[in-house]
Every structure is written in structure tokens, then in C-alpha cells.
Amino acid sequence: MTKKTTLLQFFHWYYPDGGKLWQEAAERAPALAELGVTDLWLPPAYKGAAGGYSVGYDSYDLFDLGEFEQKGTRPTKYGDKEALVHAVHALRENDIRVIYDVVFNHKIGADEKEPVYVHKVDANNRNDIADEGINALAYTRFTFPGRQGTYSKFIWDYKCFSGVDYIEQPDDKGIFKIANDYGEEGWNDQVDDEFGNFDYLMGANVELRNGAVVEELKYWARWLMETLPCDGFRLDAAKHIPAWFFKEWSDHVRDAAQRDLFIVAEYWSHDLAALQQYLARVGGKVMLFDVPLQLKFHLASKQGDSFDMAQIFSETLVATDPAHAVTLVANHDTQPLQSLEAPVEPWFKPLAYALILLREQGVPCLFYPDMYGASYTDKGDDGSDYQIEMPVVPELEKLIQARQRFANGIQNDYFDDQNCIAFSRSGTEEAPGCVVVMTNGAESSKTIALGDNFAHKTWHDFLGNREEDIMTDEQGNADFPVNGGSVSVWVITEDR
């Protein structure tokens, strides 16, 4: 039986320095494949401005996969190119697809300053661009001296960027629109409308109205796919990049690969209408993370039994456009002390993962700390140091196994109570089904009518949260219990 797509984000923001991630991915590949993980999302594999300490989102040189001495290091935070090559081939040998993180929105860590003519921008209304310009110096020239033209001779200069956040002579910080041959009327269109226009995010903002830049980013994708096994991409900061670009780029990379690729964009907005508008603009060429659902999980975990579980999927992408939804419980931006902090409390994570792993709709994305745990210290907004512990979700491995073994057949929902909800999967001729019951309140149960085919069957909780067996009656009905603040996955005992 073909495995159901199950994506794992194989890193987090505070993954330890020292170049061990690629090695770890190779070592864990056999166990992940056996467990049921089908796709691994790797962090940005190229050199960032912070060198060996870069998480990868301060993109410097897309062509340096830990191969060249640049930014004070040859390896990236995750290892050198040789370790990356070994890892991705190990994943492929275990039938795990490889998904690369793509950071096209900006560049950071320029090699040289150059003269620019800029206009200061109101940070709260990016369409308010000062008429009067400023002659200054900006860090906008990227020559990659450590690479010396290997793989690409393209030099990035101020014509490749639309804005910066720092200038010299005069020294100033803020947002500055670069005057060049492109975008005389302002920023790019088809971006998020927060702050009037959210084209600018950070660093040297890539100017995608420059055709040479677009061609270089297409060339890089072709080069990557020729250099390493590649099955897809995660597109960073999509709300800051014009939708027309990723529509065009996605077509290009699929044509170059001569097969379909898994492409998911990070458009971080809780506004379902904004996600739907973006999907329309890209012609449905990419999937999106279901940000509204992640927020629901966060709120549900904080509100306890006052949250209405019957509405957990209302106004979410997976409910309205499941074919384009990648569902998640957490990621590197939502984890504690990060920019989009919206952590899901540990007690609720098993419920959330059951809701994304065992249902028909959406492609579920797992998060590294929930599989392996994480411990780190960082400063909060108040300047104080905080020690964060992210424990392993004990039920997660069983839930992944249950996805591959029991999440089969027609789905029937029993979302008829504020606290206790359930859904059943009927199974198929080839594969068994299950009954999933959860509550955010006290111990409870749900009466499920499964039909005559399920008469006189004995069921047990695959997760082991309930110890008793349950027997369906002659009509296939039974009352399936669940512990307080918990989830149970009931399967027919002979299918265990």
C-alpha cells in the first residue's frame, strides 16, 4: 500500500551549532522510513550571513552548500556539502523525499558597499515614500569572493534590490526604497497588504522586476536539482514576494524536473481570505501552510475546556481547500521566543497531531522537537533569559504509525459537542480503519454507529491511553471512551 504523505520539518530554530544535522538526517533515515515519514523538509542548506551560526534565513550565497570558505566558515551550521550529499542520498535510499527550504526574499551580508539613491519609507505605511531622495552608501554588492564564480558568475548589485534597512553617509536605519531601473512607482504588487504593502521584510530586498534576477533564481533551482536529489521546495516569506513570481518559478522548476514536485509556500497570515487570494494568484501551483488552524491549536491549548472543539476546523484552509493545505502544529517561527510565537501546550499536542495525521484532508507536517525534544535558552522581549524545554510528544510515533496503518476509508465526523469530538475512518477492503475520540474537558465518550459490517468486533486503544477493550453490538454501535484532556485511537483488536 502506498504510504500517505507525511512531512517532517527536520530542524528547529535552536538546533545546536556544530554541523551535525546532515549527519543526523542520514543516521535517522531508516527509522523514519519505517515509522512512516515520507518527506523531510531540510533547513536552508546554503551559506547565511552568520556563517556557521546561521539558521539559514539570513541568505547570503545560494550556491555555497558548505563548500567554500565564506563568512568565516566552510561548513554551514548543519554540516559541509559532503555531509549534505551523503544525507540526501541516504534519505532517498530509504524512500524518503527531500524538500529544500528556499529563501529568495532577501540577501544579507553583502561583500561591498556601493553608492545608491534612496527614498525613506514610512515603516507603518510602506506606500508613503518620501519624494526627496538621499545619496548614500548601502550594502548591496554581493560578489562571493570565496566562491570566485564557481557555478555562477552572477554579481548582485543595487539594481537587484528594491530596498534596504540601513545606509551610511549619512548613517541611518529604517526602510529605504532604492531608486534604480525597476519599480519607479514603488514596491512590487501581489504581496500582502499589511503596512499598506509588505514587499519589504529585511536586509537587501530582492527586486523581482529585474529579469536578470528572475533568471538567476530559476538557474539556481535547475543547478540544485542537477546537484542533489530534489523532490520539492518550501518557499520562505511568500507574503513578501509577488505571487506572479512563484507562479512562474513553480512552472519552471517542474518543467525542468520533468515531473511533479511538492511545493509549499509559507504565507504566514491568520486571514483565510488572504490565503485564498494568494492561491488564486498563483493559480494553485503551490500548497500553503494552514496558519489559521495552527492558531486554533494554540488557542485551544491555552483555553482548555472553554474552547469549542466542534469549531476547531472552522475558517481554516484544510476545511475550505484541503487539496492545497499543509497542516501543522508548530514550526521554527511559532516555537517559544521566536518571532511568530504561538506554542501549543504539551497536553494538547497529541490531540492536534491526531487531527492532522488521521483525517483525510491535508498533508500533515511534523516538527523536529515534537519527535526528539529540544532544550534551549534565549532572551525574551523583556530582555531576560528564559530556559525553554520542549518535551517529546509521547504519542507522536504511534500517531504516525496509525496514519499509515489505520487512517483509511470514508471519514465520518461527530463534531457535536463543545468538548468531546470524534471521527471514524471506515477502512477499505485492503486496509483497516479506526475511531478517534478526543476531549479538552473531563473524561467522556462518544457513541459511534459503524454499521452491520462492524458488529461484534473488539476494539482497543492503539495509543494505550485506555486499557479496556470495547465491543460493538449487533448493529456495529459502541460507546468509545476517552480520558480527560486526551485522545484515543480505537482500532479492531485483530488489526493490531
PDB file of C-alpha atoms in Angstrom, residues 102 104-105 189-192 198-199 201 208 234-246 264-268 278 282 286-289:
ATOM      1  CA  VAL A 102      14.115  28.409  -0.424  1.00  0.00           C
ATOM      2  CA  PHE A 104      14.539  34.277  -2.129  1.00  0.00           C
ATOM      3  CA  ASN A 105      13.046  37.332  -0.445  1.00  0.00           C
ATOM      4  CA  ASP A 189       2.337  44.289  -6.353  1.00  0.00           C
ATOM      5  CA  GLN A 190       0.697  40.946  -5.465  1.00  0.00           C
ATOM      6  CA  VAL A 191       2.181  40.957  -1.966  1.00  0.00           C
ATOM      7  CA  ASP A 192       0.435  41.071   1.400  1.00  0.00           C
ATOM      8  CA  PHE A 198       4.524  44.174   2.725  1.00  0.00           C
ATOM      9  CA  ASP A 199       7.090  43.702  -0.060  1.00  0.00           C
ATOM     10  CA  LEU A 201      10.810  42.489   5.138  1.00  0.00           C
ATOM     11  CA  LEU A 208      11.959  40.537  -8.883  1.00  0.00           C
ATOM     12  CA  ARG A 234       9.358  25.056   0.944  1.00  0.00           C
ATOM     13  CA  LEU A 235       9.107  28.716  -0.093  1.00  0.00           C
ATOM     14  CA  ASP A 236      10.012  31.178   2.649  1.00  0.00           C
ATOM     15  CA  ALA A 237       8.305  34.533   3.234  1.00  0.00           C
ATOM     16  CA  ALA A 238       5.798  34.185   0.379  1.00  0.00           C
ATOM     17  CA  LYS A 239       3.639  37.081   1.624  1.00  0.00           C
ATOM     18  CA  HIS A 240       6.563  39.428   0.844  1.00  0.00           C
ATOM     19  CA  ILE A 241       7.195  38.058  -2.673  1.00  0.00           C
ATOM     20  CA  PRO A 242       4.908  38.834  -5.614  1.00  0.00           C
ATOM     21  CA  ALA A 243       2.609  35.904  -6.309  1.00  0.00           C
ATOM     22  CA  TRP A 244       3.258  36.106 -10.039  1.00  0.00           C
ATOM     23  CA  PHE A 245       6.913  35.229  -9.424  1.00  0.00           C
ATOM     24  CA  PHE A 246       6.297  31.947  -7.594  1.00  0.00           C
ATOM     25  CA  VAL A 264       4.560  24.522  -0.192  1.00  0.00           C
ATOM     26  CA  ALA A 265       4.731  28.260   0.448  1.00  0.00           C
ATOM     27  CA  GLU A 266       4.900  29.935   3.834  1.00  0.00           C
ATOM     28  CA  TYR A 267       2.290  32.701   3.658  1.00  0.00           C
ATOM     29  CA  TRP A 268       2.001  33.468   7.355  1.00  0.00           C
ATOM     30  CA  TYR A 278      -2.798  34.070  -2.791  1.00  0.00           C
ATOM     31  CA  VAL A 282      -0.504  31.590  -8.067  1.00  0.00           C
ATOM     32  CA  VAL A 286       1.716  25.671  -4.629  1.00  0.00           C
ATOM     33  CA  MET A 287       0.294  24.469  -1.338  1.00  0.00           C
ATOM     34  CA  LEU A 288       0.125  26.658   1.775  1.00  0.00           C
ATOM     35  CA  PHE A 289       0.624  26.025   5.464  1.00  0.00           C
TER      36      PHE A 289
END
